[in-house]
Tab-separated table of N, CA and C in Angstrom:
chain	number	residue	atom	x	y	z
A	211	GLU	N	-21.027	4.449	-2.279
A	211	GLU	CA	-19.963	4.498	-3.278
A	211	GLU	C	-18.659	4.038	-2.636
A	212	VAL	N	-17.997	3.117	-3.308
A	212	VAL	CA	-16.709	2.616	-2.812
A	212	VAL	C	-15.602	3.599	-3.155
A	213	GLN	N	-14.817	3.931	-2.154
A	213	GLN	CA	-13.651	4.787	-2.373
A	213	GLN	C	-12.482	4.297	-1.535
A	214	LEU	N	-11.297	4.464	-2.083
A	214	LEU	CA	-10.053	4.207	-1.362
A	214	LEU	C	-9.203	5.453	-1.509
A	215	GLN	N	-8.903	6.082	-0.385
A	215	GLN	CA	-8.184	7.351	-0.392
A	215	GLN	C	-6.793	7.129	0.188
A	216	ALA	N	-5.800	7.174	-0.680
A	216	ALA	CA	-4.417	7.028	-0.232
A	216	ALA	C	-3.837	8.397	0.072
A	217	SER	N	-3.038	8.460	1.126
A	217	SER	CA	-2.408	9.720	1.512
A	217	SER	C	-1.096	9.430	2.238
A	218	GLY	N	-0.307	10.471	2.443
A	218	GLY	CA	0.910	10.337	3.217
A	218	GLY	C	2.191	10.354	2.412
A	219	GLY	N	2.082	10.426	1.101
A	219	GLY	CA	3.283	10.477	0.292
A	219	GLY	C	4.013	11.802	0.455
A	220	GLY	N	5.201	11.875	-0.109
A	220	GLY	CA	5.968	13.096	-0.027
A	220	GLY	C	7.400	12.878	-0.436
A	221	LEU	N	8.223	13.852	-0.116
A	221	LEU	CA	9.649	13.826	-0.425
A	221	LEU	C	10.422	13.570	0.862
A	222	VAL	N	11.306	12.593	0.814
A	222	VAL	CA	12.100	12.241	1.995
A	222	VAL	C	13.492	11.861	1.552
A	223	GLN	N	14.467	12.074	2.427
A	223	GLN	CA	15.829	11.674	2.113
A	223	GLN	C	16.002	10.175	2.322
A	224	ALA	N	16.958	9.616	1.624
A	224	ALA	CA	17.270	8.199	1.794
A	224	ALA	C	17.552	7.903	3.264
A	225	GLY	N	17.018	6.799	3.723
A	225	GLY	CA	17.143	6.430	5.129
A	225	GLY	C	15.989	6.910	5.985
A	226	GLY	N	15.170	7.772	5.431
A	226	GLY	CA	14.044	8.323	6.174
A	226	GLY	C	12.828	7.418	6.152
A	227	SER	N	11.744	7.936	6.710
A	227	SER	CA	10.511	7.153	6.837
A	227	SER	C	9.312	7.957	6.362
A	228	LEU	N	8.313	7.239	5.910
A	228	LEU	CA	7.009	7.801	5.585
A	228	LEU	C	5.948	6.802	6.013
A	229	ARG	N	4.777	7.335	6.310
A	229	ARG	CA	3.638	6.476	6.635
A	229	ARG	C	2.513	6.790	5.675
A	230	LEU	N	2.139	5.797	4.883
A	230	LEU	CA	1.023	5.935	3.964
A	230	LEU	C	-0.238	5.390	4.611
A	231	SER	N	-1.346	6.055	4.335
A	231	SER	CA	-2.640	5.595	4.820
A	231	SER	C	-3.582	5.365	3.652
A	232	CYS	N	-4.425	4.376	3.812
A	232	CYS	CA	-5.455	4.067	2.818
A	232	CYS	C	-6.781	4.003	3.557
A	233	ALA	N	-7.588	5.030	3.378
A	233	ALA	CA	-8.887	5.105	4.047
A	233	ALA	C	-9.962	4.558	3.120
A	234	ALA	N	-10.669	3.549	3.587
A	234	ALA	CA	-11.705	2.911	2.784
A	234	ALA	C	-13.086	3.417	3.180
A	235	SER	N	-13.936	3.582	2.193
A	235	SER	CA	-15.329	3.923	2.449
A	235	SER	C	-16.199	3.161	1.462
A	236	GLY	N	-17.437	2.915	1.852
A	236	GLY	CA	-18.348	2.154	1.002
A	236	GLY	C	-18.236	0.655	1.202
A	237	PHE	N	-17.289	0.230	1.995
A	237	PHE	CA	-17.152	-1.170	2.390
A	237	PHE	C	-16.316	-1.200	3.668
A	238	THR	N	-16.267	-2.342	4.326
A	238	THR	CA	-15.452	-2.461	5.530
A	238	THR	C	-14.255	-3.357	5.268
A	239	LEU	N	-13.271	-3.242	6.119
A	239	LEU	CA	-12.064	-4.046	5.971
A	239	LEU	C	-12.322	-5.522	6.276
A	240	ASP	N	-13.509	-5.834	6.787
A	240	ASP	CA	-13.874	-7.238	6.958
A	240	ASP	C	-14.212	-7.893	5.618
A	241	GLU	N	-14.522	-7.078	4.619
A	241	GLU	CA	-14.991	-7.613	3.342
A	241	GLU	C	-13.877	-7.875	2.340
A	242	TYR	N	-12.833	-7.074	2.373
A	242	TYR	CA	-11.772	-7.197	1.385
A	242	TYR	C	-10.409	-7.069	2.047
A	243	ALA	N	-9.458	-7.773	1.485
A	243	ALA	CA	-8.069	-7.505	1.824
A	243	ALA	C	-7.664	-6.191	1.167
A	244	ILE	N	-6.620	-5.588	1.692
A	244	ILE	CA	-6.105	-4.351	1.120
A	244	ILE	C	-4.643	-4.550	0.744
A	245	GLY	N	-4.332	-4.185	-0.471
A	245	GLY	CA	-2.969	-4.305	-0.950
A	245	GLY	C	-2.387	-2.948	-1.298
A	246	TRP	N	-1.076	-2.865	-1.205
A	246	TRP	CA	-0.341	-1.688	-1.658
A	246	TRP	C	0.492	-2.072	-2.873
A	247	PHE	N	0.470	-1.205	-3.855
A	247	PHE	CA	1.188	-1.399	-5.100
A	247	PHE	C	1.970	-0.125	-5.373
A	248	ARG	N	2.979	-0.231	-6.229
A	248	ARG	CA	3.684	0.978	-6.631
A	248	ARG	C	4.097	0.861	-8.087
A	249	GLN	N	4.247	2.004	-8.704
A	249	GLN	CA	4.699	2.037	-10.085
A	249	GLN	C	5.638	3.215	-10.266
A	250	ALA	N	6.851	2.888	-10.668
A	250	ALA	CA	7.842	3.908	-10.966
A	250	ALA	C	7.813	4.202	-12.455
A	251	PRO	N	8.256	5.383	-12.868
A	251	PRO	CA	8.249	5.718	-14.294
A	251	PRO	C	9.026	4.697	-15.112
A	252	GLY	N	8.406	4.222	-16.169
A	252	GLY	CA	9.059	3.280	-17.053
A	252	GLY	C	9.138	1.861	-16.543
A	253	LYS	N	8.528	1.601	-15.395
A	253	LYS	CA	8.573	0.262	-14.818
A	253	LYS	C	7.171	-0.301	-14.668
A	254	GLU	N	7.099	-1.611	-14.544
A	254	GLU	CA	5.816	-2.264	-14.333
A	254	GLU	C	5.352	-2.044	-12.896
A	255	ARG	N	4.056	-2.149	-12.725
A	255	ARG	CA	3.498	-2.044	-11.378
A	255	ARG	C	3.982	-3.206	-10.523
A	256	GLU	N	4.303	-2.891	-9.286
A	256	GLU	CA	4.833	-3.889	-8.359
A	256	GLU	C	3.876	-4.057	-7.186
A	257	ASP	N	3.562	-5.283	-6.891
A	257	ASP	CA	2.733	-5.640	-5.741
A	257	ASP	C	3.655	-5.711	-4.529
A	258	ILE	N	3.536	-4.799	-3.569
A	258	ILE	CA	4.546	-4.744	-2.518
A	258	ILE	C	4.063	-5.255	-1.165
A	259	SER	N	2.783	-5.181	-0.876
A	259	SER	CA	2.324	-5.644	0.430
A	259	SER	C	0.820	-5.849	0.415
A	260	CYS	N	0.358	-6.715	1.293
A	260	CYS	CA	-1.076	-6.979	1.381
A	260	CYS	C	-1.404	-7.453	2.786
A	261	ILE	N	-2.625	-7.130	3.231
A	261	ILE	CA	-3.083	-7.606	4.526
A	261	ILE	C	-4.455	-8.231	4.339
A	262	MET	N	-4.609	-9.440	4.819
A	262	MET	CA	-5.838	-10.196	4.625
A	262	MET	C	-6.949	-9.681	5.529
A	263	ASN	N	-8.173	-9.737	5.015
A	263	ASN	CA	-9.326	-9.341	5.804
A	263	ASN	C	-9.769	-10.454	6.735
A	264	THR	N	-9.379	-11.696	6.437
A	264	THR	CA	-9.866	-12.844	7.199
A	264	THR	C	-9.095	-13.045	8.490
A	265	ASP	N	-7.766	-13.096	8.378
A	265	ASP	CA	-6.966	-13.418	9.561
A	265	ASP	C	-5.863	-12.413	9.831
A	266	GLY	N	-5.834	-11.335	9.057
A	266	GLY	CA	-4.801	-10.330	9.265
A	266	GLY	C	-3.431	-10.742	8.772
A	267	GLY	N	-3.383	-11.863	8.050
A	267	GLY	CA	-2.114	-12.298	7.498
A	267	GLY	C	-1.550	-11.267	6.541
A	268	THR	N	-0.231	-11.178	6.486
A	268	THR	CA	0.412	-10.158	5.678
A	268	THR	C	1.369	-10.759	4.662
A	269	TYR	N	1.606	-10.000	3.629
A	269	TYR	CA	2.524	-10.367	2.562
A	269	TYR	C	3.413	-9.165	2.256
A	270	TYR	N	4.686	-9.448	1.988
A	270	TYR	CA	5.612	-8.398	1.573
A	270	TYR	C	6.445	-8.889	0.403
A	271	ALA	N	6.658	-8.015	-0.552
A	271	ALA	CA	7.601	-8.318	-1.610
A	271	ALA	C	9.011	-8.312	-1.029
A	272	ASP	N	9.879	-9.064	-1.634
A	272	ASP	CA	11.264	-9.133	-1.149
A	272	ASP	C	11.917	-7.753	-1.136
A	273	SER	N	11.506	-6.893	-2.066
A	273	SER	CA	12.128	-5.576	-2.189
A	273	SER	C	11.847	-4.672	-0.989
A	274	VAL	N	10.802	-4.989	-0.204
A	274	VAL	CA	10.441	-4.131	0.929
A	274	VAL	C	10.445	-4.878	2.257
A	275	LYS	N	10.626	-6.169	2.220
A	275	LYS	CA	10.562	-6.983	3.432
A	275	LYS	C	11.612	-6.505	4.440
A	276	GLY	N	11.176	-6.368	5.678
A	276	GLY	CA	12.067	-5.901	6.735
A	276	GLY	C	12.127	-4.395	6.866
A	277	ARG	N	11.603	-3.675	5.881
A	277	ARG	CA	11.612	-2.206	5.934
A	277	ARG	C	10.202	-1.629	6.023
A	278	PHE	N	9.254	-2.283	5.400
A	278	PHE	CA	7.871	-1.806	5.361
A	278	PHE	C	7.010	-2.687	6.265
A	279	THR	N	6.017	-2.074	6.893
A	279	THR	CA	5.076	-2.802	7.732
A	279	THR	C	3.663	-2.360	7.408
A	280	ILE	N	2.803	-3.324	7.119
A	280	ILE	CA	1.399	-3.033	6.824
A	280	ILE	C	0.567	-3.378	8.052
A	281	SER	N	-0.438	-2.557	8.313
A	281	SER	CA	-1.326	-2.816	9.444
A	281	SER	C	-2.702	-2.272	9.114
A	282	SER	N	-3.694	-2.778	9.827
A	282	SER	CA	-5.057	-2.324	9.579
A	282	SER	C	-5.729	-1.927	10.884
A	283	ASP	N	-6.575	-0.914	10.800
A	283	ASP	CA	-7.377	-0.451	11.931
A	283	ASP	C	-8.825	-0.547	11.477
A	284	HIS	N	-9.488	-1.612	11.912
A	284	HIS	CA	-10.856	-1.832	11.440
A	284	HIS	C	-11.819	-0.782	11.981
A	285	ALA	N	-11.526	-0.250	13.146
A	285	ALA	CA	-12.401	0.786	13.700
A	285	ALA	C	-12.378	2.035	12.839
A	286	LYS	N	-11.198	2.346	12.284
A	286	LYS	CA	-11.066	3.518	11.422
A	286	LYS	C	-11.207	3.170	9.949
A	287	ASN	N	-11.338	1.858	9.662
A	287	ASN	CA	-11.447	1.405	8.273
A	287	ASN	C	-10.270	1.894	7.430
A	288	THR	N	-9.098	1.803	8.006
A	288	THR	CA	-7.890	2.347	7.388
A	288	THR	C	-6.753	1.335	7.461
A	289	VAL	N	-6.006	1.270	6.384
A	289	VAL	CA	-4.799	0.444	6.340
A	289	VAL	C	-3.597	1.371	6.214
A	290	THR	N	-2.565	1.081	6.979
A	290	THR	CA	-1.370	1.906	7.005
A	290	THR	C	-0.173	1.122	6.503
A	291	LEU	N	0.680	1.790	5.765
A	291	LEU	CA	1.942	1.201	5.328
A	291	LEU	C	3.065	2.073	5.895
A	292	GLN	N	3.741	1.554	6.900
A	292	GLN	CA	4.882	2.253	7.490
A	292	GLN	C	6.119	1.888	6.691
A	293	MET	N	6.772	2.893	6.158
A	293	MET	CA	7.933	2.668	5.302
A	293	MET	C	9.166	3.267	5.963
A	294	ASN	N	10.090	2.411	6.333
A	294	ASN	CA	11.330	2.837	6.975
A	294	ASN	C	12.527	2.535	6.076
A	295	SER	N	13.639	3.144	6.413
A	295	SER	CA	14.887	2.914	5.665
A	295	SER	C	14.667	3.068	4.170
A	296	LEU	N	14.024	4.135	3.798
A	296	LEU	CA	13.667	4.338	2.394
A	296	LEU	C	14.900	4.523	1.523
A	297	LYS	N	14.783	4.026	0.318
A	297	LYS	CA	15.869	4.073	-0.655
A	297	LYS	C	15.400	4.841	-1.888
A	298	PRO	N	16.312	5.402	-2.665
A	298	PRO	CA	15.891	6.085	-3.898
A	298	PRO	C	15.069	5.184	-4.818
A	299	GLU	N	15.362	3.906	-4.823
A	299	GLU	CA	14.601	2.984	-5.678
A	299	GLU	C	13.179	2.739	-5.186
A	300	ASP	N	12.823	3.267	-4.027
A	300	ASP	CA	11.435	3.208	-3.560
A	300	ASP	C	10.583	4.316	-4.169
A	301	THR	N	11.214	5.231	-4.895
A	301	THR	CA	10.476	6.321	-5.521
A	301	THR	C	9.475	5.774	-6.529
A	302	ALA	N	8.225	6.145	-6.352
A	302	ALA	CA	7.145	5.642	-7.204
A	302	ALA	C	5.839	6.299	-6.783
A	303	VAL	N	4.821	6.072	-7.584
A	303	VAL	CA	3.456	6.373	-7.156
A	303	VAL	C	2.917	5.124	-6.457
A	304	TYR	N	2.429	5.303	-5.269
A	304	TYR	CA	1.917	4.205	-4.456
A	304	TYR	C	0.391	4.213	-4.481
A	305	TYR	N	-0.168	3.025	-4.688
A	305	TYR	CA	-1.616	2.869	-4.761
A	305	TYR	C	-2.065	1.815	-3.750
A	306	CYS	N	-3.260	2.006	-3.205
A	306	CYS	CA	-3.876	0.938	-2.437
A	306	CYS	C	-5.081	0.414	-3.218
A	307	ALA	N	-5.446	-0.816	-2.912
A	307	ALA	CA	-6.543	-1.440	-3.634
A	307	ALA	C	-7.216	-2.478	-2.755
A	308	ALA	N	-8.499	-2.662	-2.972
A	308	ALA	CA	-9.234	-3.764	-2.366
A	308	ALA	C	-8.984	-4.993	-3.227
A	309	THR	N	-8.556	-6.063	-2.608
A	309	THR	CA	-8.046	-7.213	-3.365
A	309	THR	C	-8.318	-8.498	-2.587
A	310	ASP	N	-7.838	-9.609	-3.147
A	310	ASP	CA	-7.886	-10.873	-2.409
A	310	ASP	C	-6.478	-11.297	-2.011
A	311	CYS	N	-5.547	-10.369	-2.094
A	311	CYS	CA	-4.129	-10.639	-1.887
A	311	CYS	C	-3.611	-11.677	-2.883
A	312	GLY	N	-4.347	-11.803	-3.959
A	312	GLY	CA	-3.916	-12.680	-5.049
A	312	GLY	C	-3.964	-11.898	-6.339
A	313	ASP	N	-4.630	-12.451	-7.323
A	313	ASP	CA	-4.686	-11.806	-8.633
A	313	ASP	C	-5.871	-10.867	-8.812
A	314	LEU	N	-6.820	-10.929	-7.897
A	314	LEU	CA	-8.044	-10.148	-8.069
A	314	LEU	C	-7.905	-8.764	-7.442
A	315	ILE	N	-8.231	-7.742	-8.199
A	315	ILE	CA	-8.323	-6.367	-7.718
A	315	ILE	C	-9.770	-5.938	-7.881
A	316	TYR	N	-10.400	-5.598	-6.784
A	316	TYR	CA	-11.802	-5.211	-6.838
A	316	TYR	C	-11.962	-3.710	-7.044
A	317	TYR	N	-11.195	-2.941	-6.314
A	317	TYR	CA	-11.271	-1.489	-6.399
A	317	TYR	C	-9.869	-0.889	-6.241
A	318	TRP	N	-9.611	0.143	-7.018
A	318	TRP	CA	-8.361	0.885	-6.916
A	318	TRP	C	-8.596	2.216	-6.215
A	319	GLY	N	-7.594	2.626	-5.487
A	319	GLY	CA	-7.576	3.985	-4.980
A	319	GLY	C	-6.709	4.847	-5.879
A	320	GLN	N	-6.711	6.126	-5.618
A	320	GLN	CA	-5.825	6.999	-6.389
A	320	GLN	C	-4.421	6.884	-5.808
A	321	GLY	N	-3.449	7.322	-6.509
A	321	GLY	CA	-2.072	7.155	-6.064
A	321	GLY	C	-1.580	8.311	-5.221
A	322	THR	N	-0.495	8.051	-4.512
A	322	THR	CA	0.200	9.088	-3.775
A	322	THR	C	1.693	8.969	-4.092
A	323	GLN	N	2.310	10.092	-4.411
A	323	GLN	CA	3.692	10.087	-4.860
A	323	GLN	C	4.655	9.999	-3.678
A	324	VAL	N	5.598	9.091	-3.793
A	324	VAL	CA	6.694	8.986	-2.832
A	324	VAL	C	7.987	9.214	-3.588
A	325	THR	N	8.764	10.178	-3.133
A	325	THR	CA	10.040	10.485	-3.762
A	325	THR	C	11.127	10.428	-2.696
A	326	VAL	N	12.136	9.598	-2.949
A	326	VAL	CA	13.237	9.438	-2.012
A	326	VAL	C	14.496	9.975	-2.670
A	327	SER	N	15.072	10.993	-2.075
A	327	SER	CA	16.274	11.604	-2.636
A	327	SER	C	17.519	10.968	-2.033
A	328	SER	N	18.570	10.923	-2.846
A	328	SER	CA	19.820	10.296	-2.390
A	328	SER	C	20.714	11.303	-1.698
């Protein structure tokens, strides 16, 4: 059974950091890229970062570039999103997904809430 387990969300003050993890099971990180998405109340889902399964290439949305870093540990089958210099506008539910770093989403994980207070 394919599962993606996101964890690491929480409440942090502006300027602080959080590290989100996405643990994959039922497939390996060699098979799919992993993307991070977020959705704030009343807003559309935003594609914020992705890491390719083929060459480890990464993508960042302009809104997080320079503050967030995505990485993968194939031995642990886990992708991490290090989030620094957090802003109140980063508040959202964060999801990870198995994807092609394009338009295709193969599997969704459950979300983890990130709340940044001002």
